Amino acid sequence: MSQPLAYFFDSLYLIKPETSIIGFLVLILLYDLIFKKEKWLPYISLFGLVVTLFLIIEQYGYNKFAFQSSTNFGMMAIDPFGAFFKIIILLSSIIVILFSILSKELDVARDRMGEYYTLIFGMILGMFLMVSASDLILIYIAVELVSLSSFVLAGFLKNDSRSSEASLKYIIFGGVSSGIMLFGISILYGITGTTNLYEMNSLLQNFDSTNILMILTMILIFAGIGYKISAVPFHFWTPDVYEGAPVTITAYLSVASKAAGIVLLIRLIKSTFVSQKDTFGYWEMIPAFDWQGFLIIISILTMTIGNFSALWQSNVKRMLAYSSIAHAGYILAAIAVLSDQGLVGVMVYFIIYLLMNLGAFLIVIVIKNKINSEELEDYDGLGYRMPLVGVAFTIFLISLTGIPPTAGFIGKLYVFIALVDAKMLVLAVIMLLNSVVSLYYYVRILKHLYLNKPKAETTDIELSFSLKLFILVLAVPNIIFGLYFAPILEFVKTSLIILGI
Amino acid sequence: MSEYNYTLLALLVFFLPLLGFLVTILLGKKFSKIYLFEVAIITIVLILSIVIGFFKLGFQVDERIISQFTWIDLKSAGTPYTSFIIELGIVLDNISVIMLFVVSLVSTLVHYFSIAYMKGDPRFNRYFAYLGLFTFSMMGIVLTHNFLMMYIFWELVGVSSYLLIGFWYEKDSASDAAKKAFLANRVGDLGMLAGLLILFTTYHTFTIDNVFGQIALGVLPFNSEFWLTIMGVLLFCGAIGKSAQLPLHVWLPDAMEGPTPVSALIHAATMVAAGVYLVTRIFPLFTGDALLFIAVVGALSALIPATIALTQNDIKKVLAYSTISQLGYMIMALGIGSYFYGYFHLITHAFFKAGLFLAAGSVIHAMHHEQDIQNMGGLRKKLPITYATFLVFCLAISGVPLTSGFLSKDGILAGALAFGSLTGHYLITVVGFTVAMLTAFYMFRLLILTFHGKPKDKHAYDHAHESPALMTVPLIILAVLSFFAFYSFNPTTAEKGWVFEKWIQTPESVVPESARYSFMVPESEIRDRKIIHSETYTKTVHDAHIPAVILSLLLSGFGILVAFTIYYWKKISADKIANSLKPLYKFSLNKWYFDELYDKTFIAFTMFLSKILNWFDAKIIDGVVNGAASVTRGFSKISGGFDTIVIDGFVNFSAFFSGLVGIVLRKMQTGKVQVYIVLLIFSIVILIFYFSR
Amino acid sequence: MMEVGLQHFLVVSAILFSLGIFGVVTRKNAVMVLMGIELILNAANINFIAFAKYGNFGFDGQLIALFVIVLAAAEAAIALAIVLNIYKNFATVNVDEINKLKE
Amino acid sequence: MNLYDFIFYFFAALTIVSAFFVVTTKNIIYAAFNLLLTFFGVAGIYVLLGADFLAIVQLIIYVGGILILMLFGVMLTNKITNVQIKTEASFVIPASIGVGLFAGVLIAILLKTEWRNSPADIPISTLVPIGKLLMEEWAFVFILLGVLLLIALIGAASIARKE
């Protein structure tokens, strides 16, 4: 057996989670083709996700390359940092599949649910690869895999004109963005002669000043990543697609694919541009490109434009779309610190963001199921008609704002502290001001829920027990983690091992 | 018991009321009997706190059990520069254990009392849920070992008392009173918050013990003793609000609009005592000047409400003013360094004042919600048990020997006398004794007008009947607790009392010696023994004891005698006195015109500002900010006048600004995907140019 | 005119890339917009192969171009399915008329 | 100017001119045929760069697959009876400015850079090395592309099929 092929077979045990995802993807497809029973599909999917979760936990401590080439670097980096985000992606996938069982919006497409779950698994596979990939080509393929699946999912309600419009806009914008990214990758390939991030790192060491070609390349590549995490100015698709797509998919895009994009960005910076780390965990960067300055500007733009645009929205889903843009801005601010502590902020933030954002979307789904609307003015007085929903929504929104004692506060706190520690006070202050602005539109939802009088006579709306339980499962941790979050921090710190320097 | 067991029990005591609240409020609509769950929970809490108290005070009297966990630890985030740690936790020491017992006992009795008193109320279950919430928040204040939780539960107590005062919100007076209480407390809390900010920026911790430790090491805010004083005074502002001290006392009399058992629980025994408790908790960090300030506030709050109480005719209002006055007493005692008696009076007063309120509740219940004592009289025969207990409470509050009130009040007066002779602030001493006399007078005036003489309202009198056992048994329990034997074997002094001698020790002040009262600086050089007060002080207090006893007995005896002369034997006509002292009488009857004063100044000023704001709102930014204004109107509905200015102004401004930004941003989001791509290309070009400068 | 070298190929690809973006932005018909995207991908492919040859980087560049062609085909398939669906819903494929979702 | 250069300029001109027509012509059918020429030109450039296999693949997949797909798209979304299959342009001025600027910057930077220049010897057939690479070092990506095509198939079918 030739040497590379031996590497290939040696690496198979490292990609068990990915293999499991592919396996279940095929299983779902075959089951759907043969039995045509929609009922069991979500449970098979959930089973598959749980199995994958176990596989990830089993290989949690690994810290090595899969698919090594003749140089000592490989195409995928299997490390605890990646495992952490794979777990986040899996958790959000599990929650989104539960959403999909509940959502009445998807009822018109119940006979096509086999394809729905297959595509979701395709997305998961793509996101796993985005999280682990350390080769630009693999990264590009992973991004495309996620994109292609999500284009279709965004337009899954194909008889709904809004949903199809969303998918058209998504594919045009996504196609251009990933095309630009590919062009950037091609130039980077021209500079270094390799697509492997770690090899590039050693080749780039001799850049001792910023280089206009690197600036061009990195901005072009960032166009693809920025489009995935909807960072301004690559965010324009976000509000339209989020508003048009089915709520379940909007929720999924806003958490899981954003997480994958963020990891991709971190890995790109960390593996390619860090020459060494100082004792406090700050990264010394190869000066070819001023990542810090770039990220600071992008993060300020992202959080500010996200928040200010959210102020005027009347559609709750669209408002949450802008709010998720703003949150991406906070996370980018933490990355801009370029230190391990910034990463702690990112990781803590993501766990909490998962809880609060998916919670808010769950409430949107529940309300949409009951009153068939996402417009803010139709929410008037709902807080009294559905007390639990009102209370839970309040918790999620307060958490999204970042006010104690909710978990959202903890997330913001760690980002904030990382900024203060790195003496990036201006950015810290801008972030605080942005939080204040965000309070305004989150409270606006609460005002509609509680203070506005509904237009017509209304009655109480009953929820099923399982739904109530589901809401509580998402709402209670938002309070608990706000008060006691040592476990999160522990988990984050043990996961803070990125392959490489 | 091991530390673990203590913690477990304390946590149960802490969180069970919360469980009671949640269950009762969530299931209240479905199960009409769910209030029994809350009652059961509170009974368990009482039993548990008795168990804690028994083991702690009986066997581990000298230990302080602290269980805490690190809430936010920014050191462990790997950060080299910042280091602060916020810990949350509970402390079980003697004062918190005793307070735990007092709170849970009074709360339990009030729960049982309320079952009978609130019978037939449409929101019966909700009432019990609120009681549970209140008990939970009070437990938080009692158990916390840090300022952060203290502040959070401080606010939570404010919220639950708001809910309870405004329980009958259909009555405008009740919802107004609730708002007034909330606002007055907010003003005090603002001061406290400022104090906390100073504290946290200086010490980077909220844990009370750590703060003390750092002060003892000489770390002062802004490196000056003056700022330490300011910090202490600001923290004390919280107590001014909660304990209804002057000048924020105006809410307490109005709060009598709430159900009477609530008044017994919140406005006599627990919440208002929280302010006093706060001062005892953080006593070591007060400088001499801060303590003097506290003493003066306490003295004024003892005196002025006492003079108001002389002329009031609403049974609950009299008790309310007497509560303010007694709280002033405690605050004054702490201010003059008489820590032990200040805390002791808190305990004894909690029992007999709760008893007085419950007895008043029993009377009101019997008289079908008649509260004016001029329409009562002669109820002694109709309500024998209520009368007997009321009499015991009156004796206790007047400081008649053999009662608990005598022990505590006497100690305070001795301390005041000693304080006067050591520092020359004799006015405080004079106030102390005057208030003792006034208290005896107005309490017996109340007793006689209510229970003696001829019934004034024949109809109501005929229908009056003794309350059921659910109401009388709590009264009897409280009356029993008003006797001396529970606190000391010696009926004349608590100083050698078997209980308090061992249990409560004045904590050593941590402020620099130069900033303390001179008598709180130990004279002897023996440092291995804890010496808190100078020897002169100990000696002076000891010497002051006998004169104080005699003087106070004479004065309260005189007060009682006058009350009997005027109202029982009718030797002197009350109207005649009122006529001859008309200005003074009117001054007292109208509560020193405090409310009017506030109306004319603060409220008028606020209204003026909001008028300007309204004009501004209507003329200038109305178009842009309609949405904003209605949100803030929602806010201001809750928090009234003060907030209107702050929040409205801020939100209006920000809405205006963000409106401008929003218009630009909306222009970009046209819905045409090709426009987005053009923008994308332009942004990429701009970014490239920007970074290749 | 100098001898044909790497730069020449790069200029061709850069022009192709820009024309692709121009097409995406200016064409109303959704199918034409997709043609623009194909041009962008082709431009990147020329880069990969040219760099591989002139930098002597082995055959990785060609392989990457192969992958990109496959991806382009997949993307085109999905994109055309979406366009057909749009036509069913809107009775037009003019991208700028499909703007229900906006502020 | 040797033959190599001449052929290069021919293909370059073919590619660029036809691409220009693709993005400017009003008639969609013309655009599609111009796209065919563009692909052909690009394939020619591949050959010039020694990538003969790639050139074949380009022709087979792009011309035989994607372009046909596009034509189907055109046919299905326009009434065939409509003789004038036309499309209009929008945002021409802002697009020209933006893309012009972008192209200027791009070309300026690409030309300014000193690229590594050590042209490789081209083997007679690139088929063998590419095949070897594909099956060995890039085997994982090869498998992944299979999954990706499956996903694309399912996605396209899911959206386009009749209920």
CSV table of N, CA, C and O in Angstrom, one decimal, chain A residues 169 172-173 176 180 212 215-216 219 233-234 236 239-240 280 293-294 297 305 308-309 311-312 318 322 341 409 413-414 417 421 423 436 440 443 447 451 482-485 489 493, chain B residues 69 71-74 76-82 624 627-628 630-631 634 650-651 655 657-659 661-662 665-666 668-669 671 673 676-677 679-680 683-684 687-688 690-692:
chain,number,residue,atom,x,y,z
A,169,LYS,N,-32.4,34.4,-3.3
A,169,LYS,CA,-31.4,35.4,-2.9
A,169,LYS,C,-30.2,34.8,-2.2
A,169,LYS,O,-29.1,35.2,-2.4
A,172,ILE,N,-27.9,33.2,-4.8
A,172,ILE,CA,-27.1,34.2,-5.6
A,172,ILE,C,-26.0,34.8,-4.8
A,172,ILE,O,-24.8,34.8,-5.1
A,173,PHE,N,-26.4,35.3,-3.6
A,173,PHE,CA,-25.4,35.9,-2.7
A,173,PHE,C,-24.4,34.9,-2.3
A,173,PHE,O,-23.2,35.2,-2.3
A,176,VAL,N,-21.9,34.0,-5.2
A,176,VAL,CA,-20.9,35.1,-5.4
A,176,VAL,C,-19.9,35.1,-4.3
A,176,VAL,O,-18.7,35.2,-4.5
A,180,ILE,N,-16.0,34.5,-4.6
A,180,ILE,CA,-14.9,35.5,-4.3
A,180,ILE,C,-13.9,34.8,-3.3
A,180,ILE,O,-12.7,34.9,-3.5
A,212,ILE,N,0.4,44.0,0.4
A,212,ILE,CA,-0.9,44.4,-0.2
A,212,ILE,C,-1.6,43.2,-0.8
A,212,ILE,O,-2.8,43.0,-0.8
A,215,ILE,N,-3.3,41.4,1.9
A,215,ILE,CA,-4.5,42.1,2.3
A,215,ILE,C,-5.7,41.8,1.3
A,215,ILE,O,-6.8,41.4,1.7
A,216,LEU,N,-5.4,41.9,0.0
A,216,LEU,CA,-6.4,41.5,-1.0
A,216,LEU,C,-6.9,40.1,-0.7
A,216,LEU,O,-8.1,39.8,-0.7
A,219,ILE,N,-9.0,39.6,2.5
A,219,ILE,CA,-10.3,40.2,2.4
A,219,ILE,C,-11.2,39.4,1.5
A,219,ILE,O,-12.4,39.2,1.8
A,233,PRO,N,-19.6,43.9,6.1
A,233,PRO,CA,-20.6,44.2,5.1
A,233,PRO,C,-20.9,42.9,4.2
A,233,PRO,O,-21.2,43.1,3.1
A,234,PHE,N,-20.9,41.7,4.8
A,234,PHE,CA,-21.2,40.6,4.0
A,234,PHE,C,-22.5,40.0,4.5
A,234,PHE,O,-22.8,38.8,4.3
A,236,PHE,N,-25.7,41.2,3.9
A,236,PHE,CA,-27.0,41.7,3.3
A,236,PHE,C,-28.1,40.7,3.1
A,236,PHE,O,-29.2,41.0,3.2
A,239,PRO,N,-31.1,39.3,6.7
A,239,PRO,CA,-32.5,39.6,7.1
A,239,PRO,C,-33.5,39.0,6.1
A,239,PRO,O,-34.5,38.4,6.6
A,240,ASP,N,-33.2,39.1,4.8
A,240,ASP,CA,-34.2,38.6,3.9
A,240,ASP,C,-34.4,37.1,4.0
A,240,ASP,O,-35.5,36.6,4.0
A,280,PHE,N,0.9,34.8,28.7
A,280,PHE,CA,-0.5,35.1,29.0
A,280,PHE,C,-1.5,34.6,28.0
A,280,PHE,O,-2.7,34.9,28.1
A,293,GLY,N,-6.7,44.8,13.5
A,293,GLY,CA,-7.4,46.0,13.1
A,293,GLY,C,-8.6,45.7,12.2
A,293,GLY,O,-9.6,46.3,12.3
A,294,PHE,N,-8.4,44.7,11.4
A,294,PHE,CA,-9.5,44.3,10.5
A,294,PHE,C,-10.7,43.8,11.3
A,294,PHE,O,-11.8,44.2,11.1
A,297,ILE,N,-12.6,46.5,13.1
A,297,ILE,CA,-13.5,47.3,12.3
A,297,ILE,C,-14.7,46.5,11.9
A,297,ILE,O,-15.9,47.0,12.0
A,305,ILE,N,-24.4,48.0,13.2
A,305,ILE,CA,-25.4,48.0,12.1
A,305,ILE,C,-26.5,47.0,12.5
A,305,ILE,O,-27.7,47.2,12.3
A,308,PHE,N,-28.7,48.7,15.2
A,308,PHE,CA,-29.5,49.8,14.8
A,308,PHE,C,-30.6,49.4,13.8
A,308,PHE,O,-31.7,50.0,13.8
A,309,SER,N,-30.3,48.4,13.0
A,309,SER,CA,-31.3,48.0,12.0
A,309,SER,C,-32.4,47.3,12.7
A,309,SER,O,-33.6,47.3,12.3
A,311,LEU,N,-33.7,48.0,15.4
A,311,LEU,CA,-34.6,48.9,16.1
A,311,LEU,C,-36.0,49.1,15.4
A,311,LEU,O,-37.0,49.3,16.0
A,312,TRP,N,-36.0,49.0,14.1
A,312,TRP,CA,-37.2,49.4,13.4
A,312,TRP,C,-38.0,48.2,12.8
A,312,TRP,O,-38.9,48.4,12.0
A,318,ARG,N,-37.4,38.8,11.6
A,318,ARG,CA,-36.4,39.7,11.0
A,318,ARG,C,-35.6,40.4,12.1
A,318,ARG,O,-34.4,40.7,12.0
A,322,TYR,N,-31.5,40.4,12.7
A,322,TYR,CA,-30.6,41.5,13.0
A,322,TYR,C,-29.9,41.3,14.3
A,322,TYR,O,-28.7,41.6,14.5
A,341,GLN,N,-7.6,34.0,25.9
A,341,GLN,CA,-8.7,34.5,26.7
A,341,GLN,C,-9.9,35.0,25.9
A,341,GLN,O,-11.0,34.8,26.2
A,409,PHE,N,-25.7,37.5,30.4
A,409,PHE,CA,-24.8,38.5,31.1
A,409,PHE,C,-23.4,37.8,31.2
A,409,PHE,O,-22.4,38.5,30.9
A,413,LEU,N,-20.0,39.2,29.7
A,413,LEU,CA,-19.0,39.6,30.7
A,413,LEU,C,-17.6,39.0,30.3
A,413,LEU,O,-16.6,39.7,30.3
A,414,TYR,N,-17.6,37.8,29.8
A,414,TYR,CA,-16.3,37.2,29.5
A,414,TYR,C,-15.7,37.9,28.3
A,414,TYR,O,-14.5,38.1,28.2
A,417,ILE,N,-14.4,41.2,29.6
A,417,ILE,CA,-13.2,41.2,30.3
A,417,ILE,C,-12.0,40.9,29.4
A,417,ILE,O,-10.9,41.5,29.6
A,421,ASP,N,-8.9,43.4,29.4
A,421,ASP,CA,-7.6,42.8,29.7
A,421,ASP,C,-6.6,43.2,28.6
A,421,ASP,O,-5.4,43.4,28.9
A,423,LYS,N,-6.6,45.7,26.9
A,423,LYS,CA,-6.6,47.2,26.8
A,423,LYS,C,-7.3,47.7,25.6
A,423,LYS,O,-6.9,48.7,25.0
A,436,VAL,N,-26.8,48.5,25.2
A,436,VAL,CA,-27.9,49.4,25.7
A,436,VAL,C,-28.9,49.6,24.5
A,436,VAL,O,-30.1,49.6,24.7
A,440,TYR,N,-33.4,48.3,23.9
A,440,TYR,CA,-34.5,49.0,23.4
A,440,TYR,C,-35.4,48.1,22.6
A,440,TYR,O,-36.6,48.0,22.8
A,443,VAL,N,-36.9,45.1,24.5
A,443,VAL,CA,-38.0,45.5,25.4
A,443,VAL,C,-39.2,45.8,24.6
A,443,VAL,O,-40.4,45.6,25.1
A,447,LYS,N,-43.0,44.9,25.5
A,447,LYS,CA,-44.1,45.8,25.6
A,447,LYS,C,-45.3,45.3,24.8
A,447,LYS,O,-46.4,45.4,25.3
A,451,LEU,N,-47.9,45.1,27.6
A,451,LEU,CA,-48.6,46.4,27.8
A,451,LEU,C,-49.6,46.8,26.8
A,451,LEU,O,-50.5,47.6,27.1
A,482,GLY,N,-26.8,31.6,34.5
A,482,GLY,CA,-26.5,33.0,34.9
A,482,GLY,C,-26.0,33.1,36.4
A,482,GLY,O,-25.3,34.0,36.8
A,483,LEU,N,-26.5,32.1,37.2
A,483,LEU,CA,-26.1,32.1,38.6
A,483,LEU,C,-24.9,31.2,38.9
A,483,LEU,O,-24.0,31.5,39.7
A,484,TYR,N,-24.8,30.1,38.2
A,484,TYR,CA,-23.8,29.2,38.4
A,484,TYR,C,-23.2,28.6,37.1
A,484,TYR,O,-23.9,27.8,36.5
A,485,PHE,N,-22.1,29.1,36.7
A,485,PHE,CA,-21.6,28.8,35.4
A,485,PHE,C,-20.2,28.2,35.4
A,485,PHE,O,-19.6,28.0,34.4
A,489,LEU,N,-17.4,27.0,32.4
A,489,LEU,CA,-16.1,27.6,32.3
A,489,LEU,C,-15.0,26.4,32.3
A,489,LEU,O,-14.1,26.5,31.5
A,493,LYS,N,-12.5,25.6,29.4
A,493,LYS,CA,-11.0,25.6,29.5
A,493,LYS,C,-10.4,24.3,29.1
A,493,LYS,O,-9.3,24.4,28.6
B,69,PHE,N,-19.7,29.9,47.2
B,69,PHE,CA,-19.1,29.5,46.0
B,69,PHE,C,-18.7,30.7,45.1
B,69,PHE,O,-19.3,31.7,45.3
B,71,TRP,N,-18.8,32.9,42.2
B,71,TRP,CA,-19.8,33.1,41.1
B,71,TRP,C,-19.0,33.5,39.8
B,71,TRP,O,-19.1,32.9,38.8
B,72,ILE,N,-18.3,34.6,40.0
B,72,ILE,CA,-17.5,35.1,38.9
B,72,ILE,C,-16.1,35.2,39.3
B,72,ILE,O,-15.8,35.8,40.3
B,73,ASP,N,-15.2,34.4,38.6
B,73,ASP,CA,-13.8,34.5,39.0
B,73,ASP,C,-13.0,34.8,37.8
B,73,ASP,O,-12.8,33.9,36.9
B,74,LEU,N,-12.6,36.0,37.7
B,74,LEU,CA,-12.0,36.4,36.5
B,74,LEU,C,-10.5,36.1,36.5
B,74,LEU,O,-9.8,36.2,35.5
B,76,SER,N,-9.5,33.1,37.1
B,76,SER,CA,-9.3,31.8,36.5
B,76,SER,C,-9.5,31.9,35.0
B,76,SER,O,-9.4,30.9,34.3
B,77,ALA,N,-9.9,33.0,34.5
B,77,ALA,CA,-10.0,33.1,33.1
B,77,ALA,C,-8.7,33.3,32.4
B,77,ALA,O,-8.5,33.5,31.2
B,78,GLY,N,-7.6,33.2,33.3
B,78,GLY,CA,-6.3,33.3,32.7
B,78,GLY,C,-5.8,34.7,32.5
B,78,GLY,O,-4.9,34.9,31.8
B,79,THR,N,-6.5,35.7,33.2
B,79,THR,CA,-6.1,37.0,32.9
B,79,THR,C,-5.0,37.5,33.8
B,79,THR,O,-5.1,37.3,35.0
B,80,PRO,N,-4.1,38.2,33.2
B,80,PRO,CA,-2.9,38.6,34.0
B,80,PRO,C,-3.2,39.9,34.8
B,80,PRO,O,-2.6,40.2,35.8
B,81,TYR,N,-4.1,40.8,34.3
B,81,TYR,CA,-4.2,42.1,34.9
B,81,TYR,C,-5.3,42.3,35.9
B,81,TYR,O,-5.1,42.6,37.1
B,82,THR,N,-6.5,42.0,35.4
B,82,THR,CA,-7.7,42.2,36.4
B,82,THR,C,-7.7,41.0,37.3
B,82,THR,O,-7.3,39.9,37.0
B,624,VAL,N,-41.1,61.2,15.4
B,624,VAL,CA,-40.1,60.2,15.3
B,624,VAL,C,-40.3,59.1,16.4
B,624,VAL,O,-40.0,58.0,16.2
B,627,GLY,N,-43.3,55.5,19.2
B,627,GLY,CA,-43.1,54.1,19.8
B,627,GLY,C,-42.4,54.2,21.1
B,627,GLY,O,-42.8,53.6,22.1
B,628,ALA,N,-41.3,55.0,21.1
B,628,ALA,CA,-40.5,55.1,22.2
B,628,ALA,C,-41.3,55.6,23.4
B,628,ALA,O,-41.2,55.1,24.5
B,630,SER,N,-44.4,55.4,24.1
B,630,SER,CA,-45.3,54.5,24.7
B,630,SER,C,-44.6,53.4,25.5
B,630,SER,O,-45.1,53.0,26.6
B,631,VAL,N,-43.4,53.0,25.1
B,631,VAL,CA,-42.7,52.1,25.9
B,631,VAL,C,-42.4,52.7,27.3
B,631,VAL,O,-42.6,52.2,28.3
B,634,GLY,N,-45.1,52.9,29.6
B,634,GLY,CA,-45.2,51.7,30.3
B,634,GLY,C,-44.3,51.6,31.5
B,634,GLY,O,-44.8,51.3,32.6
B,650,PHE,N,-33.8,59.7,28.2
B,650,PHE,CA,-32.8,58.9,27.5
B,650,PHE,C,-33.3,58.2,26.3
B,650,PHE,O,-32.7,58.3,25.2
B,651,VAL,N,-34.5,57.5,26.5
B,651,VAL,CA,-35.0,56.7,25.4
B,651,VAL,C,-35.4,57.7,24.2
B,651,VAL,O,-35.1,57.3,23.1
B,655,ALA,N,-33.8,57.2,20.7
B,655,ALA,CA,-34.7,56.8,19.6
B,655,ALA,C,-34.5,57.8,18.5
B,655,ALA,O,-34.5,57.4,17.3
B,657,PHE,N,-31.9,59.5,17.7
B,657,PHE,CA,-30.6,59.3,17.1
B,657,PHE,C,-30.6,58.1,16.2
B,657,PHE,O,-30.3,58.1,15.0
B,658,SER,N,-31.1,57.0,16.8
B,658,SER,CA,-31.1,55.7,16.1
B,658,SER,C,-32.1,55.8,14.9
B,658,SER,O,-31.9,55.1,13.9
B,659,GLY,N,-33.1,56.7,15.0
B,659,GLY,CA,-34.0,56.9,13.9
B,659,GLY,C,-33.2,57.4,12.6
B,659,GLY,O,-33.4,56.9,11.5
B,661,VAL,N,-30.0,57.0,12.0
B,661,VAL,CA,-29.1,55.9,11.5
B,661,VAL,C,-30.0,54.9,10.8
B,661,VAL,O,-29.6,54.4,9.7
B,662,GLY,N,-31.1,54.6,11.4
B,662,GLY,CA,-32.0,53.5,10.8
B,662,GLY,C,-32.5,53.9,9.4
B,662,GLY,O,-32.5,53.0,8.5
B,665,LEU,N,-29.8,52.9,7.0
B,665,LEU,CA,-29.6,51.5,6.9
B,665,LEU,C,-30.7,50.9,6.1
B,665,LEU,O,-30.6,49.9,5.4
B,666,ARG,N,-32.0,51.4,6.3
B,666,ARG,CA,-33.1,50.9,5.6
B,666,ARG,C,-33.0,51.1,4.1
B,666,ARG,O,-33.4,50.3,3.3
B,668,MET,N,-30.4,50.8,2.4
B,668,MET,CA,-29.5,49.8,1.9
B,668,MET,C,-30.3,48.5,1.7
B,668,MET,O,-30.0,47.8,0.7
B,669,GLN,N,-31.2,48.2,2.5
B,669,GLN,CA,-31.8,46.8,2.5
B,669,GLN,C,-33.0,46.9,1.6
B,669,GLN,O,-34.2,46.9,2.0
B,671,GLY,N,-34.1,44.8,-0.7
B,671,GLY,CA,-34.8,43.6,-1.1
B,671,GLY,C,-34.3,43.1,-2.4
B,671,GLY,O,-34.7,42.0,-2.9
B,673,VAL,N,-31.4,41.6,-4.5
B,673,VAL,CA,-30.2,40.9,-4.2
B,673,VAL,C,-29.0,41.5,-5.0
B,673,VAL,O,-27.9,41.5,-4.5
B,676,TYR,N,-27.4,44.3,-3.2
B,676,TYR,CA,-26.6,43.8,-2.1
B,676,TYR,C,-25.2,43.4,-2.6
B,676,TYR,O,-24.2,43.7,-2.0
B,677,ILE,N,-25.2,42.8,-3.8
B,677,ILE,CA,-23.8,42.4,-4.3
B,677,ILE,C,-23.0,43.6,-4.7
B,677,ILE,O,-21.8,43.7,-4.5
B,679,LEU,N,-23.2,46.5,-3.3
B,679,LEU,CA,-22.7,47.0,-2.0
B,679,LEU,C,-21.5,46.2,-1.5
B,679,LEU,O,-20.5,46.7,-1.0
B,680,LEU,N,-21.7,44.9,-1.7
B,680,LEU,CA,-20.6,44.0,-1.2
B,680,LEU,C,-19.3,44.3,-2.0
B,680,LEU,O,-18.2,44.4,-1.3
B,683,SER,N,-17.9,47.5,-0.7
B,683,SER,CA,-17.2,47.4,0.6
B,683,SER,C,-15.9,46.7,0.5
B,683,SER,O,-15.0,47.1,1.2
B,684,ILE,N,-15.8,45.7,-0.4
B,684,ILE,CA,-14.5,45.0,-0.5
B,684,ILE,C,-13.4,46.0,-1.0
B,684,ILE,O,-12.3,46.1,-0.4
B,687,LEU,N,-12.5,48.3,1.8
B,687,LEU,CA,-11.7,47.6,2.8
B,687,LEU,C,-10.3,47.5,2.3
B,687,LEU,O,-9.3,47.7,3.1
B,688,ILE,N,-10.1,47.1,1.1
B,688,ILE,CA,-8.8,47.0,0.5
B,688,ILE,C,-8.0,48.3,0.6
B,688,ILE,O,-6.9,48.4,1.0
B,690,TYR,N,-8.7,50.8,2.5
B,690,TYR,CA,-8.4,51.2,3.9
B,690,TYR,C,-7.2,50.5,4.5
B,690,TYR,O,-6.4,51.1,5.2
B,691,PHE,N,-7.1,49.2,4.2
B,691,PHE,CA,-6.0,48.5,4.9
B,691,PHE,C,-4.7,48.6,4.1
B,691,PHE,O,-3.7,48.3,4.7
B,692,SER,N,-4.7,49.1,2.9
B,692,SER,CA,-3.4,49.2,2.2
B,692,SER,C,-2.9,50.6,2.2
B,692,SER,O,-2.0,50.9,1.5
